[in-house]
Amino acid sequence: MLGSNLSRLLSQSSHIILATGKNECRLPQLNIQDNFSYRSLDIRKKDEVFQCITNFEPDIIIHAAAITQVDDCEQNKTICYSTNVDATDYILEAAEEVNSRICYISTDFVFSGEEGPYKESDHPNPVNYYGKTKELAENHIIESNLGWSILRTILLYGKADQLNRTNFIYWVKNNLEAGKHINVVADQIRTPTYIEDLSWAILNSIERGAQGIYHISGKDILTPFQMALLVARKLELDEGLIHPVDANSFQQLGKHPLKTGFIIDKAIKELNYQPKSFTEALDLIF
C-alpha cells in the first residue's frame, strides 16, 4: 500500500524514480512516464542490491520493505531477520558506495506499549520479534556513515483498489456489508495513519533534507473498536454487528503492544506535517 501510493506521488514530482519490489510492476500507468522506472529486486540477495543501487546511483533511498506480520515473524525468525535486518545492511553498504542518503520506514512496534503515546526520544523496548528486527535495523542506520532519517508510523489505512492491499477499514466494511458479526480489539490504543499523509511526509522530509527520527501518524488516539464504529457510521452499516473484545481473546504467536500512539509535535514543527483526522480521511476514502 505504501509503495504504490508513494510511487504515484513521487512520479508527479520532478524527481527521477526507480521503484523496486519482489514481483513484476503493478503500476503500468506509471511505467510509461519518463521519470519513473521499475525493477524486480529481492533485497535479501546482496549482489542484486549492490547492482541495483550502484547502477542507479540514487541521491536518496526510501527503504520501506519488510516482513510486518507479527505472527509470521515469530514463526519464521530466520526469514524475518534476513528481510528486516540483513537486507537493510546490504542496502546500507551499497548506499555508502554511492553516498546515498537513506529514509527508513519504521514502526510503533519498536516500543513496549506500556507508556504510549510515544515521542521520538523515548527508549525502544519491543515485545515481539518483528519489533526487535525493526529496532536493530534502526540502530544499524543510526550507526552508519550515511545521512539518514527514520520515519516511524502506525496502523496504515487508506483506499483499497487493485493495486493496494486491503486494510483494516475494508475488513470492517466488507464484513458488515455481508451481515457478519466481528470481534474487534477494544483495549489496544493507536494513532492510525492515513496512507496519503504518510506518503506526503516522506516526500516532504526528503525535500527538506530531514535528519533524525520522526513520528508520523494520525492525530486521533483510537482503539480498533472505535475505528470500526466510525467506519460503520460513515457507511451507515449496522454497529450492532461489532463486538468489543480484549486482545488476549485472540490466539497470537507474537505479543502486540497495548498502548502505543505517537506524539507528532516534532513532525508538525519541522516538517509542517498536518495529518487529517480519521473522519476526514474516511470522507476521502468512501
Short mmCIF file of C-alpha atoms in Angstrom, two decimals:
data_model
loop_
_atom_site.label_atom_id
_atom_site.label_comp_id
_atom_site.label_asym_id
_atom_site.label_seq_id
_atom_site.Cartn_x
_atom_site.Cartn_y
_atom_site.Cartn_z
CA MET A 1 0.00 0.00 0.00
CA LEU A 2 2.76 2.45 0.85
CA GLY A 3 4.86 1.52 -2.17
CA SER A 4 2.11 2.13 -4.71
CA ASN A 5 0.91 5.36 -3.11
CA LEU A 6 4.42 6.71 -2.75
CA SER A 7 5.23 5.79 -6.35
CA ARG A 8 2.20 7.74 -7.56
CA LEU A 9 3.14 10.79 -5.51
CA LEU A 10 6.82 10.75 -6.44
CA SER A 11 6.05 10.26 -10.12
CA GLN A 12 4.21 13.60 -10.05
CA SER A 13 7.33 15.33 -8.72
CA SER A 14 10.45 16.45 -10.54
CA HIS A 15 12.45 13.54 -9.10
CA ILE A 16 13.70 10.61 -11.17
CA ILE A 17 12.36 7.46 -9.53
CA LEU A 18 13.39 3.81 -9.56
CA ALA A 19 10.85 1.68 -7.70
CA THR A 20 11.60 -1.91 -6.71
CA GLY A 21 9.64 -4.90 -5.46
CA LYS A 22 9.93 -8.67 -5.38
CA ASN A 23 7.48 -9.19 -8.24
CA GLU A 24 6.63 -7.58 -11.56
CA CYS A 25 5.49 -3.96 -11.66
CA ARG A 26 1.83 -3.45 -10.79
CA LEU A 27 1.91 0.22 -11.79
CA PRO A 28 1.83 0.08 -15.60
CA GLN A 29 0.38 3.57 -15.86
CA LEU A 30 3.49 4.95 -14.16
CA ASN A 31 5.94 2.86 -16.17
CA ILE A 32 5.25 4.96 -19.26
CA GLN A 33 6.39 8.16 -17.53
CA ASP A 34 9.88 9.42 -18.33
CA ASN A 35 10.86 9.98 -14.69
CA PHE A 36 9.64 6.60 -13.37
CA SER A 37 11.08 3.12 -13.83
CA TYR A 38 10.75 -0.20 -12.03
CA ARG A 39 12.85 -3.29 -11.49
CA SER A 40 12.23 -6.53 -9.67
CA LEU A 41 14.54 -6.91 -6.68
CA ASP A 42 14.88 -9.35 -3.82
CA ILE A 43 16.56 -7.27 -1.11
CA ARG A 44 17.73 -10.45 0.66
CA LYS A 45 20.18 -11.04 -2.20
CA LYS A 46 23.24 -8.90 -1.57
CA ASP A 47 24.56 -8.98 -5.14
CA GLU A 48 21.21 -7.85 -6.55
CA VAL A 49 21.04 -4.99 -4.06
CA PHE A 50 24.57 -3.80 -4.89
CA GLN A 51 23.97 -4.00 -8.62
CA CYS A 52 20.68 -2.12 -8.40
CA ILE A 53 21.94 0.69 -6.19
CA THR A 54 25.37 1.18 -7.73
CA ASN A 55 23.93 1.21 -11.26
CA PHE A 56 21.21 3.76 -10.46
CA GLU A 57 23.32 5.83 -8.03
CA PRO A 58 20.38 7.33 -6.14
CA ASP A 59 20.68 10.50 -4.10
CA ILE A 60 18.11 9.08 -1.68
CA ILE A 61 16.90 5.56 -0.91
CA ILE A 62 13.46 5.13 0.68
CA HIS A 63 13.60 1.77 2.45
CA ALA A 64 10.03 0.65 3.09
CA ALA A 65 10.39 -3.12 2.57
CA ALA A 66 9.87 -5.50 5.50
CA ILE A 67 8.04 -8.54 6.76
CA THR A 68 5.49 -6.86 9.01
CA GLN A 69 3.10 -9.63 10.06
CA VAL A 70 3.88 -10.25 13.71
CA ASP A 71 2.94 -13.93 13.78
CA ASP A 72 4.87 -14.66 10.57
CA CYS A 73 7.94 -13.09 12.15
CA GLU A 74 7.59 -15.23 15.28
CA GLN A 75 7.12 -18.38 13.23
CA ASN A 76 9.86 -17.68 10.66
CA LYS A 77 12.55 -15.80 12.57
CA THR A 78 15.32 -16.60 10.10
CA ILE A 79 13.37 -15.19 7.15
CA CYS A 80 12.24 -12.22 9.23
CA TYR A 81 15.83 -11.39 10.25
CA SER A 82 17.20 -11.78 6.74
CA THR A 83 14.49 -9.49 5.34
CA ASN A 84 14.32 -6.86 8.05
CA VAL A 85 17.94 -6.72 9.24
CA ASP A 86 20.36 -8.38 6.80
CA ALA A 87 18.72 -6.75 3.78
CA THR A 88 18.93 -3.36 5.50
CA ASP A 89 22.65 -3.93 5.99
CA TYR A 90 23.05 -4.73 2.28
CA ILE A 91 21.23 -1.52 1.37
CA LEU A 92 23.42 0.49 3.76
CA GLU A 93 26.63 -0.99 2.35
CA ALA A 94 25.57 -0.26 -1.21
CA ALA A 95 24.38 3.22 -0.26
CA GLU A 96 27.80 4.01 1.18
CA GLU A 97 29.37 3.06 -2.16
CA VAL A 98 27.43 5.82 -3.94
CA ASN A 99 26.97 8.18 -0.94
CA SER A 100 23.17 7.97 -0.88
CA ARG A 101 21.01 9.31 1.92
CA ILE A 102 18.51 6.84 3.39
CA CYS A 103 14.93 7.32 4.57
CA TYR A 104 13.85 4.29 6.59
CA ILE A 105 10.21 3.48 7.36
CA SER A 106 9.80 2.01 10.83
CA THR A 107 7.03 1.23 13.28
CA ASP A 108 5.44 1.85 16.67
CA PHE A 109 6.18 -1.80 17.43
CA VAL A 110 9.71 -0.83 18.49
CA PHE A 111 8.01 0.23 21.75
CA SER A 112 6.61 -1.91 24.56
CA GLY A 113 3.17 -0.34 24.58
CA GLU A 114 3.26 0.30 28.31
CA GLU A 115 3.64 4.10 28.27
CA GLY A 116 2.28 5.43 24.97
CA PRO A 117 1.75 7.75 23.23
CA TYR A 118 5.46 8.00 22.46
CA LYS A 119 7.79 10.79 21.37
CA GLU A 120 10.92 10.26 19.29
CA SER A 121 13.31 10.33 22.26
CA ASP A 122 11.51 7.57 24.16
CA HIS A 123 13.52 4.38 24.58
CA PRO A 124 12.51 1.44 22.33
CA ASN A 125 11.66 -1.82 24.08
CA PRO A 126 9.90 -4.17 21.63
CA VAL A 127 7.76 -7.04 22.89
CA ASN A 128 7.82 -9.18 19.74
CA TYR A 129 10.38 -10.37 17.20
CA TYR A 130 9.12 -8.09 14.43
CA GLY A 131 9.69 -5.06 16.66
CA LYS A 132 13.15 -6.33 17.62
CA THR A 133 14.24 -6.63 14.00
CA LYS A 134 12.95 -3.14 13.21
CA GLU A 135 14.83 -1.72 16.21
CA LEU A 136 18.00 -3.49 15.08
CA ALA A 137 17.63 -2.06 11.57
CA GLU A 138 17.11 1.41 13.03
CA ASN A 139 20.30 1.07 15.09
CA HIS A 140 22.33 -0.02 12.08
CA ILE A 141 21.10 3.01 10.14
CA ILE A 142 21.90 5.38 13.01
CA GLU A 143 25.40 3.86 13.32
CA SER A 144 26.08 4.15 9.57
CA ASN A 145 28.13 6.89 7.91
CA LEU A 146 25.17 8.00 5.81
CA GLY A 147 22.80 10.89 6.05
CA TRP A 148 19.59 9.33 7.34
CA SER A 149 16.06 9.82 8.54
CA ILE A 150 13.79 7.29 10.25
CA LEU A 151 10.04 7.79 9.93
CA ARG A 152 8.09 5.60 12.34
CA THR A 153 4.42 5.08 11.59
CA ILE A 154 1.34 3.27 12.95
CA LEU A 155 -1.57 1.20 11.60
CA LEU A 156 -1.82 2.36 7.99
CA TYR A 157 -5.18 2.66 6.29
CA GLY A 158 -6.40 4.09 3.01
CA LYS A 159 -8.28 3.44 -0.20
CA ALA A 160 -8.05 -0.16 -1.39
CA ASP A 161 -8.06 -0.97 -5.10
CA GLN A 162 -6.48 -3.46 -7.49
CA LEU A 163 -3.03 -2.19 -6.52
CA ASN A 164 -3.37 -1.55 -2.78
CA ARG A 165 -3.77 -4.44 -0.40
CA THR A 166 -6.87 -4.39 1.74
CA ASN A 167 -6.59 -2.88 5.21
CA PHE A 168 -8.48 -2.72 8.49
CA ILE A 169 -11.23 -0.33 7.40
CA TYR A 170 -12.12 -2.51 4.41
CA TRP A 171 -12.14 -5.61 6.58
CA VAL A 172 -14.76 -3.87 8.71
CA LYS A 173 -16.70 -2.63 5.67
CA ASN A 174 -16.76 -5.96 3.87
CA ASN A 175 -17.82 -7.97 6.91
CA LEU A 176 -20.57 -5.57 7.93
CA GLU A 177 -21.91 -5.37 4.38
CA ALA A 178 -22.09 -9.19 4.42
CA GLY A 179 -24.02 -9.07 7.71
CA LYS A 180 -21.24 -10.81 9.63
CA HIS A 181 -20.54 -10.27 13.32
CA ILE A 182 -16.97 -9.16 14.03
CA ASN A 183 -14.90 -9.11 17.21
CA VAL A 184 -12.68 -6.04 17.37
CA VAL A 185 -9.98 -5.24 19.91
CA ALA A 186 -11.02 -2.53 22.35
CA ASP A 187 -8.01 -2.44 24.69
CA GLN A 188 -5.25 -1.51 22.20
CA ILE A 189 -4.60 2.19 21.63
CA ARG A 190 -3.14 3.56 18.39
CA THR A 191 -2.95 6.76 16.35
CA PRO A 192 -3.90 5.29 12.93
CA THR A 193 -2.19 6.80 9.88
CA TYR A 194 -3.82 7.78 6.60
CA ILE A 195 -1.59 6.48 3.80
CA GLU A 196 -1.71 9.76 1.84
CA ASP A 197 -0.44 11.64 4.91
CA LEU A 198 2.49 9.27 5.33
CA SER A 199 3.42 9.48 1.64
CA TRP A 200 3.36 13.28 1.79
CA ALA A 201 5.50 13.27 4.95
CA ILE A 202 8.12 11.05 3.28
CA LEU A 203 8.34 13.30 0.22
CA ASN A 204 8.46 16.44 2.34
CA SER A 205 11.13 15.03 4.65
CA ILE A 206 13.28 14.17 1.62
CA GLU A 207 12.92 17.59 0.04
CA ARG A 208 13.72 19.31 3.34
CA GLY A 209 16.79 17.11 3.90
CA ALA A 210 15.40 15.95 7.25
CA GLN A 211 17.86 14.20 9.56
CA GLY A 212 16.86 12.14 12.59
CA ILE A 213 13.81 10.23 13.83
CA TYR A 214 10.26 11.45 13.17
CA HIS A 215 6.95 10.07 14.36
CA ILE A 216 4.39 10.15 11.56
CA SER A 217 0.80 9.15 12.34
CA GLY A 218 -2.70 10.46 12.62
CA LYS A 219 -3.67 12.81 15.43
CA ASP A 220 -6.61 10.80 16.78
CA ILE A 221 -6.00 8.36 19.64
CA LEU A 222 -8.32 5.45 18.88
CA THR A 223 -8.83 1.78 19.61
CA PRO A 224 -9.54 -0.53 16.67
CA PHE A 225 -13.07 -0.91 18.10
CA GLN A 226 -13.60 2.86 17.94
CA MET A 227 -12.24 2.88 14.38
CA ALA A 228 -14.69 0.15 13.40
CA LEU A 229 -17.63 2.10 14.86
CA LEU A 230 -16.63 5.21 12.90
CA VAL A 231 -16.42 3.19 9.67
CA ALA A 232 -19.88 1.73 10.32
CA ARG A 233 -21.35 5.18 10.99
CA LYS A 234 -19.74 6.65 7.90
CA LEU A 235 -21.17 3.89 5.68
CA GLU A 236 -24.45 3.63 7.61
CA LEU A 237 -23.84 -0.02 8.44
CA ASP A 238 -25.05 -1.99 11.47
CA GLU A 239 -22.92 -1.08 14.51
CA GLY A 240 -24.59 -3.88 16.42
CA LEU A 241 -22.51 -6.40 14.48
CA ILE A 242 -19.32 -5.00 16.06
CA HIS A 243 -18.34 -6.56 19.40
CA PRO A 244 -15.54 -5.21 21.66
CA VAL A 245 -13.05 -7.79 22.91
CA ASP A 246 -9.72 -7.81 24.75
CA ALA A 247 -6.57 -8.51 22.76
CA ASN A 248 -5.85 -11.62 24.84
CA SER A 249 -9.02 -13.21 23.45
CA PHE A 250 -7.13 -13.79 20.18
CA GLN A 251 -4.59 -16.57 19.82
CA GLN A 252 -1.45 -14.83 18.57
CA LEU A 253 2.11 -16.11 18.46
CA GLY A 254 3.54 -12.63 18.95
CA LYS A 255 2.56 -10.19 21.67
CA HIS A 256 1.18 -6.85 20.45
CA PRO A 257 1.91 -3.66 22.41
CA LEU A 258 -1.28 -2.43 24.10
CA LYS A 259 -0.86 1.33 24.14
CA THR A 260 1.32 3.00 21.55
CA GLY A 261 0.25 6.08 19.60
CA PHE A 262 2.63 8.89 18.68
CA ILE A 263 3.27 12.43 19.80
CA ILE A 264 3.78 14.15 16.42
CA ASP A 265 4.82 17.63 17.60
CA LYS A 266 8.29 17.32 16.06
CA ALA A 267 6.92 16.44 12.62
CA ILE A 268 4.38 19.28 12.82
CA LYS A 269 7.10 21.77 13.73
CA GLU A 270 9.96 20.62 11.48
CA LEU A 271 8.11 19.09 8.51
CA ASN A 272 4.93 21.20 8.60
CA TYR A 273 3.08 17.89 8.93
CA GLN A 274 -0.70 18.33 9.10
CA PRO A 275 -2.43 14.95 9.21
CA LYS A 276 -6.12 14.55 8.52
CA SER A 277 -8.43 13.34 11.25
CA PHE A 278 -9.75 9.79 10.95
CA THR A 279 -13.21 11.03 9.95
CA GLU A 280 -11.74 13.46 7.40
CA ALA A 281 -9.79 10.61 5.83
CA LEU A 282 -12.89 8.39 5.71
CA ASP A 283 -14.65 11.16 3.78
CA LEU A 284 -11.87 10.99 1.18
CA ILE A 285 -11.79 7.19 1.03
CA PHE A 286 -15.51 6.44 0.77
#
